[in-house]
């Protein structure tokens, strides 16, 4: 059984170039993806992640540090991929739906580390 792509939507908030977007499209293997990142933010230490109102009801995965209140407004959200540590604000009750996947990816001086947890099991 494969992923039902017509029921999934990735909202990618990274400030990507068109060639980088193409790489994400290939990696998503047919899962629809909306790119909402602002390329003017490239080179900044912090990026804003804004989910357009019209996508909140559909989004199942967010790549970016969306505001916790925004996550609360996304009833189908199953996966949140942040680009920084310090995700306690997303783990408060009512922010993410039960059974979501929270993934943190960060790089420390060329060394990449990932932390992954499912609500209700490894992280509370």
Coordinates of N, CA and C in Angstrom, one line a residue:
X1 N 0.8 -1.2 0.0 CA 0.0 0.0 0.0 C 0.9 1.2 0.0
X2 N 0.6 2.2 -0.9 CA 1.4 3.4 -1.0 C 0.8 4.6 -0.4
X3 N 1.4 5.7 -0.4 CA 0.9 6.9 0.1 C -0.2 7.4 -0.8
X4 N -1.3 7.8 -0.3 CA -2.4 8.4 -1.1 C -2.1 9.8 -1.3
X5 N -1.4 10.1 -2.5 CA -0.9 11.5 -2.7 C -2.0 12.5 -2.9
X6 N -3.2 12.1 -3.2 CA -4.3 13.1 -3.4 C -4.8 13.6 -2.0
X7 N -4.4 12.9 -0.9 CA -4.8 13.3 0.4 C -3.7 14.0 1.2
X8 N -2.5 14.2 0.6 CA -1.4 14.8 1.2 C -1.0 16.1 0.6
X9 N -0.5 17.0 1.4 CA 0.0 18.3 0.9 C 1.1 18.7 1.8
X10 N 2.3 19.0 1.2 CA 3.5 19.5 1.8 C 3.5 21.0 1.6
X11 N 3.6 21.8 2.6 CA 3.9 23.2 2.5 C 5.3 23.5 2.9
X12 N 6.1 23.9 1.9 CA 7.5 24.1 2.1 C 7.8 25.6 2.3
X13 N 8.3 25.9 3.5 CA 8.6 27.3 3.8 C 10.0 27.8 3.6
X14 N 10.9 26.9 3.1 CA 12.3 27.2 2.9 C 12.4 28.2 1.8
X15 N 13.4 29.2 1.9 CA 13.6 30.1 0.8 C 14.5 29.5 -0.3
X16 N 13.9 28.7 -1.1 CA 14.6 27.9 -2.1 C 14.7 28.6 -3.5
X17 N 15.7 28.2 -4.2 CA 15.9 28.6 -5.6 C 15.0 27.6 -6.4
X18 N 14.7 27.9 -7.7 CA 13.9 27.0 -8.5 C 14.6 25.6 -8.6
X19 N 15.9 25.5 -8.7 CA 16.6 24.2 -8.8 C 16.5 23.4 -7.5
X20 N 16.5 24.1 -6.4 CA 16.3 23.5 -5.1 C 14.9 23.0 -4.9
X21 N 13.9 23.8 -5.4 CA 12.5 23.4 -5.4 C 12.4 22.1 -6.2
X22 N 13.0 22.0 -7.3 CA 12.9 20.8 -8.2 C 13.4 19.6 -7.4
X23 N 14.5 19.7 -6.7 CA 15.0 18.6 -5.9 C 14.0 18.2 -4.8
X24 N 13.3 19.1 -4.2 CA 12.3 18.7 -3.2 C 11.1 18.0 -3.9
X25 N 10.7 18.5 -5.1 CA 9.6 17.9 -5.8 C 10.0 16.4 -6.2
X26 N 11.2 16.2 -6.6 CA 11.6 14.8 -6.9 C 11.6 14.0 -5.6
X27 N 12.1 14.5 -4.5 CA 12.2 13.8 -3.3 C 10.8 13.4 -2.7
X28 N 9.8 14.3 -3.0 CA 8.4 14.1 -2.5 C 7.7 12.9 -3.3
X29 N 8.3 12.5 -4.4 CA 7.7 11.4 -5.2 C 6.2 11.5 -5.4
X30 N 5.8 12.6 -5.9 CA 4.4 12.8 -6.4 C 3.5 13.4 -5.3
X31 N 3.9 13.5 -4.1 CA 3.1 14.2 -3.1 C 3.1 15.7 -3.5
X32 N 1.9 16.3 -3.6 CA 1.8 17.7 -4.0 C 2.6 18.6 -2.9
X33 N 3.2 19.6 -3.4 CA 4.0 20.5 -2.6 C 3.8 21.9 -3.0
X34 N 3.5 22.8 -2.0 CA 3.4 24.2 -2.3 C 4.6 24.9 -1.7
X35 N 5.3 25.7 -2.5 CA 6.5 26.4 -2.0 C 6.1 27.9 -1.6
X36 N 6.2 28.2 -0.4 CA 5.7 29.5 0.1 C 6.9 30.3 0.7
X37 N 8.1 29.8 0.7 CA 9.2 30.5 1.2 C 9.6 31.8 0.4
X38 N 10.1 32.7 1.1 CA 10.5 34.0 0.5 C 12.0 34.0 0.2
X39 N 12.3 34.0 -1.1 CA 13.8 33.9 -1.5 C 14.6 35.1 -1.0
X40 N 13.9 36.2 -0.7 CA 14.6 37.3 -0.1 C 15.2 37.0 1.3
X41 N 14.8 36.0 1.9 CA 15.3 35.6 3.2 C 16.6 34.8 3.2
X42 N 17.0 34.4 2.0 CA 18.2 33.6 1.8 C 19.4 34.4 2.5
X43 N 20.2 33.7 3.2 CA 21.3 34.3 3.8 C 21.0 34.8 5.2
X44 N 19.8 34.9 5.6 CA 19.4 35.4 7.0 C 19.6 34.2 7.9
X45 N 19.8 34.5 9.2 CA 19.9 33.5 10.2 C 18.6 32.9 10.6
X46 N 17.5 33.6 10.5 CA 16.2 33.1 10.8 C 15.2 33.4 9.7
X47 N 14.4 32.4 9.4 CA 13.4 32.5 8.3 C 12.0 32.5 8.9
X48 N 11.1 33.3 8.4 CA 9.8 33.2 8.8 C 9.1 32.1 8.0
X49 N 8.1 31.5 8.6 CA 7.4 30.4 7.9 C 5.9 30.8 8.0
X50 N 5.3 31.3 6.9 CA 3.9 31.7 7.0 C 3.1 30.7 6.0
X51 N 2.1 30.1 6.6 CA 1.2 29.2 5.9 C 0.0 30.0 5.4
X52 N -0.2 30.2 4.1 CA -1.3 30.9 3.6 C -2.6 30.3 4.1
X53 N -3.6 31.2 4.4 CA -4.9 30.8 4.9 C -5.5 29.7 4.1
X54 N -5.4 29.8 2.8 CA -6.1 28.8 1.9 C -5.5 27.4 1.9
X55 N -4.3 27.3 2.5 CA -3.7 25.9 2.6 C -3.8 25.3 4.0
X56 N -4.2 26.0 5.0 CA -4.3 25.5 6.4 C -5.2 24.3 6.5
X57 N -6.3 24.3 5.8 CA -7.2 23.2 6.0 C -6.7 21.9 5.3
X58 N -5.8 22.0 4.4 CA -5.3 20.9 3.6 C -3.9 20.4 4.0
X59 N -3.1 21.2 4.5 CA -1.7 20.8 4.7 C -1.6 19.6 5.7
X60 N -0.8 18.7 5.3 CA -0.5 17.5 6.1 C 1.0 17.5 6.6
X61 N 1.8 18.3 5.9 CA 3.2 18.4 6.3 C 3.7 19.8 6.1
X62 N 4.4 20.3 7.1 CA 5.0 21.6 7.0 C 6.5 21.5 7.2
X63 N 7.3 22.1 6.2 CA 8.7 22.2 6.4 C 9.0 23.6 6.8
X64 N 9.3 23.9 8.0 CA 9.6 25.2 8.5 C 9.1 25.4 9.9
X65 N 9.5 26.5 10.5 CA 9.2 26.8 11.9 C 7.9 27.7 11.9
X66 N 6.8 27.1 11.5 CA 5.5 27.8 11.5 C 5.2 28.2 13.0
X67 N 4.5 29.3 13.2 CA 4.1 29.7 14.5 C 3.2 28.6 15.1
X68 N 3.3 28.2 16.4 CA 2.5 27.2 17.0 C 1.0 27.4 16.8
X69 N 0.5 28.7 16.9 CA -0.9 28.9 16.7 C -1.3 28.6 15.2
X70 N -0.4 28.8 14.3 CA -0.7 28.4 12.9 C -0.9 26.9 12.8
X71 N 0.0 26.1 13.5 CA -0.1 24.7 13.5 C -1.4 24.2 14.1
X72 N -1.9 24.9 15.1 CA -3.2 24.6 15.7 C -4.3 24.7 14.7
X73 N -4.1 25.6 13.8 CA -5.2 25.9 12.8 C -5.1 24.9 11.6
X74 N -4.2 23.9 11.6 CA -4.1 23.0 10.5 C -4.5 21.6 11.0
X75 N -5.8 21.3 10.8 CA -6.4 20.1 11.4 C -5.8 18.8 10.8
X76 N -5.3 18.8 9.6 CA -4.8 17.6 9.0 C -3.2 17.4 9.1
X77 N -2.6 18.3 9.9 CA -1.1 18.3 10.0 C -0.7 17.0 10.7
X78 N 0.2 16.3 10.0 CA 0.7 15.0 10.5 C 2.2 15.1 10.8
X79 N 2.9 16.0 10.1 CA 4.3 16.1 10.1 C 4.8 17.5 10.2
X80 N 5.7 17.8 11.1 CA 6.3 19.2 11.2 C 7.8 19.0 11.2
X81 N 8.4 19.5 10.2 CA 9.9 19.4 10.0 C 10.4 20.8 10.3
X82 N 11.1 21.0 11.5 CA 11.7 22.3 11.8 C 13.1 22.3 11.3
X83 N 13.6 23.5 11.3 CA 15.0 23.7 10.9 C 15.9 24.2 12.1
X84 N 15.3 24.0 13.3 CA 16.1 24.4 14.5 C 15.6 23.5 15.7
X85 N 16.5 23.5 16.7 CA 16.1 22.9 17.9 C 15.2 23.8 18.7
X86 N 14.8 23.4 19.9 CA 13.9 24.2 20.7 C 12.5 24.1 20.3
X87 N 12.0 22.9 20.2 CA 10.6 22.6 19.7 C 9.6 22.5 20.8
X88 N 9.9 22.8 22.1 CA 9.0 22.6 23.2 C 7.7 23.4 22.9
X89 N 7.7 24.5 22.3 CA 6.5 25.3 22.0 C 5.5 24.5 21.2
X90 N 5.9 23.5 20.4 CA 5.0 22.7 19.5 C 4.5 21.5 20.3
X91 N 5.0 21.2 21.4 CA 4.6 20.0 22.2 C 3.6 20.3 23.2
X92 N 3.2 21.5 23.4 CA 2.1 21.9 24.3 C 0.8 21.3 23.8
X93 N -0.1 20.9 24.7 CA -1.4 20.3 24.4 C -2.2 21.3 23.4
X94 N -2.8 20.7 22.4 CA -3.6 21.4 21.5 C -2.9 22.1 20.3
X95 N -1.6 22.1 20.3 CA -0.9 22.7 19.2 C -0.9 21.8 18.0
X96 N -0.5 20.6 18.2 CA -0.5 19.6 17.1 C -1.5 18.5 17.4
X97 N -2.0 17.9 16.4 CA -3.0 16.8 16.5 C -2.4 15.6 17.1
X98 N -3.2 14.8 17.8 CA -2.7 13.5 18.3 C -2.1 12.6 17.1
X99 N -1.0 12.0 17.4 CA -0.4 11.1 16.4 C 0.5 11.8 15.4
X100 N 0.8 13.1 15.5 CA 1.6 13.8 14.6 C 3.1 13.4 14.7
X101 N 3.9 13.7 13.7 CA 5.3 13.4 13.8 C 6.0 14.8 13.8
X102 N 6.9 15.0 14.7 CA 7.7 16.2 14.9 C 9.1 15.8 14.6
X103 N 9.7 16.4 13.6 CA 11.1 16.1 13.2 C 11.9 17.4 13.3
X104 N 13.0 17.4 13.9 CA 13.9 18.5 14.1 C 15.2 18.1 13.3
X105 N 15.7 19.0 12.5 CA 16.9 18.8 11.7 C 17.7 20.0 11.9
X106 N 19.0 19.8 12.3 CA 19.9 21.0 12.5 C 21.3 20.6 12.2
X107 N 22.1 21.5 11.9 CA 23.5 21.3 11.5 C 24.4 22.0 12.5
X108 N 25.4 21.3 13.0 CA 26.4 21.9 13.9 C 27.7 21.8 13.3
X109 N 28.3 22.9 12.8 CA 29.6 22.9 12.2 C 29.8 21.7 11.3
X110 N 29.0 21.6 10.3 CA 29.1 20.6 9.3 C 28.6 19.2 9.7
X111 N 28.1 19.1 10.9 CA 27.6 17.8 11.3 C 26.1 17.9 11.5
X112 N 25.4 17.0 10.7 CA 23.9 17.1 10.7 C 23.4 16.1 11.8
X113 N 22.4 16.5 12.5 CA 21.8 15.7 13.5 C 20.3 15.8 13.4
X114 N 19.6 14.7 13.6 CA 18.2 14.7 13.5 C 17.6 14.1 14.7
X115 N 16.4 14.6 15.1 CA 15.7 14.1 16.3 C 14.3 14.0 15.8
X116 N 13.7 12.8 16.1 CA 12.3 12.6 15.7 C 11.5 12.0 16.8
X117 N 10.3 12.4 16.9 CA 9.4 11.9 18.0 C 8.0 11.9 17.5
X118 N 7.2 10.9 18.0 CA 5.8 10.9 17.8 C 5.1 11.3 19.1
X119 N 4.2 12.2 19.0 CA 3.5 12.6 20.2 C 2.8 11.5 20.9
X120 N 3.0 11.4 22.2 CA 2.3 10.4 23.0 C 3.2 9.2 23.2
X121 N 4.4 9.1 22.6 CA 5.3 8.0 22.9 C 6.6 8.6 23.4
X122 N 7.5 8.9 22.5 CA 8.9 9.3 22.9 C 9.0 10.6 23.6
X123 N 8.1 11.6 23.1 CA 8.2 12.9 23.6 C 6.8 13.3 24.1
X124 N 6.8 14.0 25.3 CA 5.5 14.5 25.8 C 5.6 16.0 26.0

